mmCIF file of C-alpha atoms in Angstrom:
data_model
loop_
_atom_site.group_PDB
_atom_site.id
_atom_site.type_symbol
_atom_site.label_atom_id
_atom_site.label_comp_id
_atom_site.label_asym_id
_atom_site.label_seq_id
_atom_site.Cartn_x
_atom_site.Cartn_y
_atom_site.Cartn_z
ATOM 1 C CA MET A 1 84.003 18.361 74.593
ATOM 2 C CA ALA A 2 86.176 21.408 75.265
ATOM 3 C CA GLY A 3 89.890 20.753 75.295
ATOM 4 C CA PRO A 4 92.493 22.052 77.732
ATOM 5 C CA ALA A 5 93.233 25.103 75.543
ATOM 6 C CA ALA A 6 89.590 26.155 75.622
ATOM 7 C CA SER A 7 89.444 25.820 79.378
ATOM 8 C CA VAL A 8 92.559 27.925 79.812
ATOM 9 C CA LYS A 9 91.138 30.548 77.474
ATOM 10 C CA ALA A 10 87.833 30.691 79.361
ATOM 11 C CA GLU A 11 89.642 30.932 82.685
ATOM 12 C CA SER A 12 91.849 33.727 81.369
ATOM 13 C CA GLY A 13 88.810 35.606 80.146
ATOM 14 C CA ALA A 14 87.205 35.302 83.569
ATOM 15 C CA HIS A 15 90.363 36.678 85.173
ATOM 16 C CA VAL A 16 90.387 39.629 82.780
ATOM 17 C CA ARG A 17 86.763 40.407 83.540
ATOM 18 C CA LEU A 18 87.412 40.128 87.269
ATOM 19 C CA ALA A 19 90.401 42.419 86.984
ATOM 20 C CA GLY A 20 88.339 44.892 85.033
ATOM 21 C CA SER A 21 85.585 44.828 87.664
ATOM 22 C CA ILE A 22 88.122 45.309 90.439
ATOM 23 C CA GLY A 23 89.663 48.210 88.530
ATOM 24 C CA LYS A 24 86.277 49.877 88.154
ATOM 25 C CA VAL A 25 85.536 49.468 91.877
ATOM 26 C CA ALA A 26 88.963 50.852 92.768
ATOM 27 C CA ALA A 27 88.493 53.798 90.441
ATOM 28 C CA ALA A 28 85.072 54.518 91.897
ATOM 29 C CA TYR A 29 86.504 54.314 95.421
ATOM 30 C CA ILE A 30 89.381 56.620 94.585
ATOM 31 C CA GLY A 31 86.954 59.010 92.882
ATOM 32 C CA LEU A 32 84.709 58.977 95.947
ATOM 33 C CA GLN A 33 87.663 59.692 98.227
ATOM 34 C CA SER A 34 88.703 62.573 96.005
ATOM 35 C CA ALA A 35 85.164 63.962 95.975
ATOM 36 C CA ILE A 36 84.937 63.748 99.759
ATOM 37 C CA ARG A 37 88.335 65.426 100.173
ATOM 38 C CA ILE A 38 87.447 68.212 97.739
ATOM 39 C CA THR A 39 84.077 68.786 99.425
ATOM 40 C CA SER A 40 85.706 68.764 102.881
ATOM 41 C CA ASP A 41 88.342 71.271 101.739
ATOM 42 C CA TYR A 42 85.675 73.498 100.205
ATOM 43 C CA PHE A 43 83.600 73.580 103.386
ATOM 44 C CA LYS A 44 86.714 74.134 105.529
ATOM 45 C CA GLU A 45 87.873 77.011 103.351
ATOM 46 C CA SER A 46 84.352 78.496 103.328
ATOM 47 C CA ILE A 47 84.179 78.445 107.118
ATOM 48 C CA MET A 48 87.651 80.024 107.392
ATOM 49 C CA LEU A 49 86.739 82.804 104.943
ATOM 50 C CA ALA A 50 83.535 83.533 106.846
ATOM 51 C CA ALA A 51 85.501 83.566 110.114
ATOM 52 C CA LYS A 52 87.962 86.083 108.652
ATOM 53 C CA MET A 53 85.057 88.286 107.592
ATOM 54 C CA GLN A 54 83.701 88.163 111.136
ATOM 55 C CA THR A 55 87.146 89.067 112.521
ATOM 56 C CA ASN A 56 87.387 91.990 110.120
ATOM 57 C CA ALA A 57 83.984 93.239 111.182
ATOM 58 C CA ILE A 58 85.022 93.104 114.823
ATOM 59 C CA SER A 59 88.258 94.988 114.060
ATOM 60 C CA PHE A 60 86.384 97.738 112.234
ATOM 61 C CA GLU A 61 83.903 98.025 115.068
ATOM 62 C CA VAL A 62 86.771 98.514 117.521
ATOM 63 C CA LEU A 63 88.539 101.063 115.288
ATOM 64 C CA THR A 64 85.397 103.059 114.524
ATOM 65 C CA LYS A 65 83.662 102.445 117.897
ATOM 66 C CA SER A 66 80.485 101.744 115.924
ATOM 67 C CA ALA A 67 78.860 98.526 114.770
ATOM 68 C CA LYS A 68 76.956 100.528 112.136
ATOM 69 C CA GLU A 69 80.173 102.038 110.714
ATOM 70 C CA SER A 70 81.754 98.576 110.735
ATOM 71 C CA GLY A 71 78.912 97.150 108.687
ATOM 72 C CA LEU A 72 79.091 100.040 106.216
ATOM 73 C CA ILE A 73 82.869 99.574 105.771
ATOM 74 C CA MET A 74 82.439 95.842 105.174
ATOM 75 C CA ARG A 75 79.886 96.506 102.445
ATOM 76 C CA GLU A 76 82.144 99.124 100.855
ATOM 77 C CA LEU A 77 85.102 96.767 100.878
ATOM 78 C CA ARG A 78 83.039 94.110 99.103
ATOM 79 C CA GLU A 79 82.155 96.715 96.463
ATOM 80 C CA LEU A 80 85.845 97.608 96.091
ATOM 81 C CA SER A 81 86.837 93.986 95.609
ATOM 82 C CA ILE A 82 84.314 93.779 92.763
ATOM 83 C CA ASN A 83 85.087 97.136 91.127
ATOM 84 C CA THR A 84 88.883 97.276 91.533
ATOM 85 C CA PRO A 85 91.604 94.716 90.681
ATOM 86 C CA ILE A 86 92.667 94.436 94.340
ATOM 87 C CA PRO A 87 91.279 91.484 96.362
ATOM 88 C CA PHE A 88 89.093 91.916 99.450
ATOM 89 C CA ALA A 89 91.779 90.805 101.909
ATOM 90 C CA GLU A 90 94.205 93.542 100.810
ATOM 91 C CA HIS A 91 91.439 96.171 100.929
ATOM 92 C CA ALA A 92 90.539 95.026 104.453
ATOM 93 C CA GLN A 93 94.142 95.256 105.621
ATOM 94 C CA GLY A 94 94.458 98.666 104.008
ATOM 95 C CA ALA A 95 91.287 99.895 105.709
ATOM 96 C CA LYS A 96 92.683 98.876 109.104
ATOM 97 C CA MET A 97 95.886 100.793 108.451
ATOM 98 C CA LEU A 98 93.975 103.908 107.395
ATOM 99 C CA LEU A 99 91.607 103.816 110.334
ATOM 100 C CA GLY A 100 94.551 103.173 112.660
ATOM 101 C CA THR A 101 96.068 106.515 111.613
ATOM 102 C CA ARG A 102 92.723 108.294 112.152
ATOM 103 C CA VAL A 103 91.637 108.583 108.537
ATOM 104 C CA ALA A 104 87.908 109.283 108.675
ATOM 105 C CA ALA A 105 85.716 106.216 108.055
ATOM 106 C CA GLU A 106 83.927 107.956 105.163
ATOM 107 C CA GLN A 107 87.298 108.541 103.441
ATOM 108 C CA VAL A 108 88.388 104.890 103.534
ATOM 109 C CA LYS A 109 86.551 103.696 100.430
ATOM 110 C CA PRO A 110 87.474 106.572 98.069
ATOM 111 C CA THR A 111 91.095 106.471 99.273
ATOM 112 C CA LEU A 112 91.474 102.748 98.750
ATOM 113 C CA ALA A 113 89.779 102.982 95.362
ATOM 114 C CA ALA A 114 92.189 105.711 94.257
ATOM 115 C CA LEU A 115 95.254 103.833 95.552
ATOM 116 C CA ALA A 116 94.053 100.661 93.787
ATOM 117 C CA ALA A 117 93.945 102.580 90.492
ATOM 118 C CA ILE A 118 97.397 104.121 91.056
ATOM 119 C CA SER A 119 98.847 100.705 91.883
ATOM 120 C CA LEU A 120 97.769 99.479 88.391
ATOM 121 C CA GLY A 121 96.291 96.421 90.076
ATOM 122 C CA ASN A 122 99.565 95.250 91.608
ATOM 123 C CA THR A 123 98.881 93.991 95.164
ATOM 124 C CA GLU A 124 102.410 94.653 96.450
ATOM 125 C CA THR A 125 102.396 98.181 95.025
ATOM 126 C CA PHE A 126 98.961 98.795 96.552
ATOM 127 C CA GLN A 127 100.228 97.742 99.968
ATOM 128 C CA GLY A 128 103.173 100.124 99.639
ATOM 129 C CA LEU A 129 100.936 102.992 98.671
ATOM 130 C CA VAL A 130 98.610 102.361 101.615
ATOM 131 C CA LYS A 131 101.559 102.266 104.017
ATOM 132 C CA ALA A 132 103.025 105.526 102.643
ATOM 133 C CA PHE A 133 99.609 107.208 102.808
ATOM 134 C CA SER A 134 99.078 106.002 106.392
ATOM 135 C CA ASP A 135 102.537 107.188 107.408
ATOM 136 C CA VAL A 136 101.802 110.666 106.080
ATOM 137 C CA SER A 137 98.434 110.614 107.846
ATOM 138 C CA ALA A 138 100.153 109.772 111.123
ATOM 139 C CA ALA A 139 102.878 112.422 110.671
ATOM 140 C CA GLY A 140 100.522 115.071 109.332
ATOM 141 C CA ARG A 141 102.918 116.063 106.548
ATOM 142 C CA LEU A 142 104.805 114.634 103.580
ATOM 143 C CA THR A 143 108.489 114.020 104.209
ATOM 144 C CA GLY A 144 111.301 112.796 101.980
ATOM 145 C CA GLN A 145 110.951 109.239 103.307
ATOM 146 C CA GLU A 146 107.283 108.912 102.406
ATOM 147 C CA MET A 147 107.946 110.696 99.130
ATOM 148 C CA LEU A 148 110.458 107.955 98.274
ATOM 149 C CA GLN A 149 107.870 105.311 99.126
ATOM 150 C CA PHE A 150 105.389 106.908 96.745
ATOM 151 C CA ARG A 151 107.932 107.267 93.979
ATOM 152 C CA ASN A 152 108.977 103.601 94.356
ATOM 153 C CA ALA A 153 105.274 102.730 93.866
ATOM 154 C CA GLY A 154 105.159 104.786 90.660
ATOM 155 C CA PHE A 155 103.436 107.904 91.937
ATOM 156 C CA ASN A 156 104.922 111.351 92.527
ATOM 157 C CA PRO A 157 102.523 113.475 94.632
ATOM 158 C CA LEU A 158 104.469 116.670 93.885
ATOM 159 C CA ASN A 159 103.910 116.228 90.144
ATOM 160 C CA GLU A 160 100.157 116.015 90.729
ATOM 161 C CA ILE A 161 100.140 118.982 93.144
ATOM 162 C CA SER A 162 102.134 120.948 90.562
ATOM 163 C CA ARG A 163 99.595 120.046 87.845
ATOM 164 C CA THR A 164 96.603 121.167 89.895
ATOM 165 C CA THR A 165 98.110 124.290 91.524
ATOM 166 C CA GLY A 166 100.495 125.587 88.891
ATOM 167 C CA MET A 167 103.367 125.649 91.397
ATOM 168 C CA SER A 168 106.770 124.624 90.104
ATOM 169 C CA MET A 169 108.450 121.424 91.255
ATOM 170 C CA ARG A 170 111.298 123.516 92.696
ATOM 171 C CA GLU A 171 108.858 125.442 94.838
ATOM 172 C CA LEU A 172 107.096 122.305 96.024
ATOM 173 C CA LYS A 173 110.316 120.518 96.906
ATOM 174 C CA LYS A 174 111.376 123.490 99.027
ATOM 175 C CA ILE A 175 107.962 123.567 100.719
ATOM 176 C CA MET A 176 108.176 119.829 101.421
ATOM 177 C CA GLU A 177 111.674 120.195 102.918
ATOM 178 C CA GLU A 178 110.260 122.847 105.236
ATOM 179 C CA GLY A 179 107.402 120.524 106.265
ATOM 180 C CA GLY A 180 104.798 122.503 104.376
ATOM 181 C CA VAL A 181 103.228 119.748 102.286
ATOM 182 C CA SER A 182 100.359 118.732 104.565
ATOM 183 C CA PHE A 183 98.449 115.484 104.699
ATOM 184 C CA ASP A 184 95.438 117.232 103.162
ATOM 185 C CA MET A 185 97.597 118.322 100.171
ATOM 186 C CA LEU A 186 98.753 114.744 99.693
ATOM 187 C CA ALA A 187 95.213 113.341 99.993
ATOM 188 C CA GLY A 188 94.051 115.912 97.461
ATOM 189 C CA SER A 189 96.768 114.892 94.988
ATOM 190 C CA ILE A 190 95.748 111.245 95.332
ATOM 191 C CA MET A 191 92.111 112.006 94.552
ATOM 192 C CA SER A 192 92.828 114.466 91.685
ATOM 193 C CA SER A 193 95.099 111.905 90.003
ATOM 194 C CA VAL A 194 92.120 109.603 89.456
ATOM 195 C CA ASP A 195 89.662 112.371 88.526
ATOM 196 C CA ALA A 196 89.129 113.674 84.990
ATOM 197 C CA GLY A 197 92.435 115.005 83.673
ATOM 198 C CA GLY A 198 94.489 112.963 86.146
ATOM 199 C CA LEU A 199 97.084 110.408 85.058
ATOM 200 C CA PHE A 200 95.103 107.496 86.501
ATOM 201 C CA PHE A 201 91.582 108.572 85.460
ATOM 202 C CA GLY A 202 89.487 105.536 84.528
ATOM 203 C CA MET A 203 92.361 103.174 85.300
ATOM 204 C CA SER A 204 90.381 100.757 87.464
ATOM 205 C CA ASP A 205 87.726 100.316 84.768
ATOM 206 C CA ARG A 206 90.392 99.602 82.176
ATOM 207 C CA LEU A 207 92.135 97.128 84.456
ATOM 208 C CA MET A 208 88.921 95.313 85.275
ATOM 209 C CA LYS A 209 88.281 94.726 81.574
ATOM 210 C CA SER A 210 91.670 93.052 81.195
ATOM 211 C CA THR A 211 92.161 89.273 81.380
ATOM 212 C CA GLN A 212 93.595 89.583 84.901
ATOM 213 C CA GLY A 213 90.712 91.800 85.934
ATOM 214 C CA GLN A 214 88.136 89.361 84.635
ATOM 215 C CA PHE A 215 89.873 86.517 86.431
ATOM 216 C CA ASN A 216 89.899 88.513 89.666
ATOM 217 C CA GLN A 217 86.180 89.164 89.334
ATOM 218 C CA LEU A 218 85.556 85.420 88.865
ATOM 219 C CA LEU A 219 87.672 84.580 91.892
ATOM 220 C CA ASN A 220 85.938 87.207 94.001
ATOM 221 C CA SER A 221 82.481 85.933 93.009
ATOM 222 C CA TYR A 222 83.572 82.415 93.918
ATOM 223 C CA GLN A 223 84.830 83.554 97.298
ATOM 224 C CA GLN A 224 81.648 85.521 98.011
ATOM 225 C CA VAL A 225 79.656 82.294 97.513
ATOM 226 C CA GLN A 226 82.065 80.483 99.833
ATOM 227 C CA ILE A 227 81.577 83.153 102.464
ATOM 228 C CA VAL A 228 77.793 82.708 102.328
ATOM 229 C CA VAL A 229 78.249 78.937 102.676
ATOM 230 C CA GLY A 230 80.699 79.434 105.543
ATOM 231 C CA GLU A 231 78.296 81.754 107.350
ATOM 232 C CA GLN A 232 75.619 79.034 107.152
ATOM 233 C CA LEU A 233 77.995 76.362 108.443
ATOM 234 C CA GLY A 234 79.724 78.575 111.023
ATOM 235 C CA PRO A 235 77.290 78.130 113.990
ATOM 236 C CA ALA A 236 77.451 74.333 113.704
ATOM 237 C CA ALA A 237 81.246 74.447 113.448
ATOM 238 C CA VAL A 238 81.433 76.569 116.573
ATOM 239 C CA GLU A 239 79.333 74.081 118.556
ATOM 240 C CA VAL A 240 81.526 71.200 117.360
ATOM 241 C CA ALA A 241 84.654 73.098 118.347
ATOM 242 C CA LYS A 242 83.239 73.811 121.835
ATOM 243 C CA THR A 243 82.452 70.152 122.331
ATOM 244 C CA LEU A 244 85.885 69.025 121.158
ATOM 245 C CA ARG A 245 87.568 71.519 123.477
ATOM 246 C CA VAL A 246 85.719 69.962 126.408
ATOM 247 C CA MET A 247 86.585 66.433 125.271
ATOM 248 C CA PHE A 248 90.277 67.134 124.986
ATOM 249 C CA ASP A 249 90.747 69.558 127.921
ATOM 250 C CA PRO A 250 93.836 68.159 129.722
ATOM 251 C CA GLU A 251 92.838 69.872 132.977
ATOM 252 C CA LYS A 252 89.421 68.195 133.031
ATOM 253 C CA PRO A 253 89.898 64.619 131.728
ATOM 254 C CA GLY A 254 86.701 63.506 133.463
ATOM 255 C CA LYS A 255 84.698 65.684 131.064
ATOM 256 C CA PHE A 256 85.677 63.453 128.121
ATOM 257 C CA MET A 257 82.970 60.864 128.789
ATOM 258 C CA ASP A 258 80.316 63.557 129.301
ATOM 259 C CA ALA A 259 81.252 65.155 125.992
ATOM 260 C CA ALA A 260 81.292 61.746 124.297
ATOM 261 C CA VAL A 261 77.710 61.168 125.492
ATOM 262 C CA ILE A 262 76.727 64.518 123.944
ATOM 263 C CA VAL A 263 78.308 63.587 120.613
ATOM 264 C CA THR A 264 77.148 59.970 120.407
ATOM 265 C CA GLY A 265 73.867 60.335 122.275
ATOM 266 C CA LYS A 266 74.758 57.205 124.300
#
């Protein structure tokens, strides 16, 4: 016959096993909640990325007045985000700035690619270069203010023009002061700087082989998959949003029940 000590021991063991079972259930529940939250966040982010892509496409169509040109630019920007260390979002913003100052659509990709190389993969520097380039495009000539912007970003257009033309820096500075350094001269210096013999020749390839470049490629590939997922989920999300707008329209409270019937089927 088991004594009191044995009974206490058995009861304690049962409590331990019960606590262990409860712990496992709690852990599984917490894990399930985390999985649901992560999945929900992933789908939400995917839809938002796809929506931004759609917005970009619309912007480019407005700026170029052509759906075909818009589609081409979007494809080129995807290529740039893969082949340069600058993310898609920054390339898209840069493309809008260039097109807004009447840079030809066919010049957007090569210009952004060159500026990405000159920026050495630094997003902030890239943005500064795009702004300076756009300002010169709008003004039609290089001034001291834009020159300062380029120099702050680590690029001196006059040095490159001097290298390719043989003109002295003194001559070029005087020409610039007189408004004689045109936008075409600046654009030419940008492109020659990344061509053979230029200071930044092959820079993007070198940067993409770096640790940061490899990480950027991985992140870009991940985002491209998210965009595809978001494009698939987008139409359903739009319909849900339309229904919810009807349900919560403060000016038409009577529509709530009609929308509820649509959602629940009852």
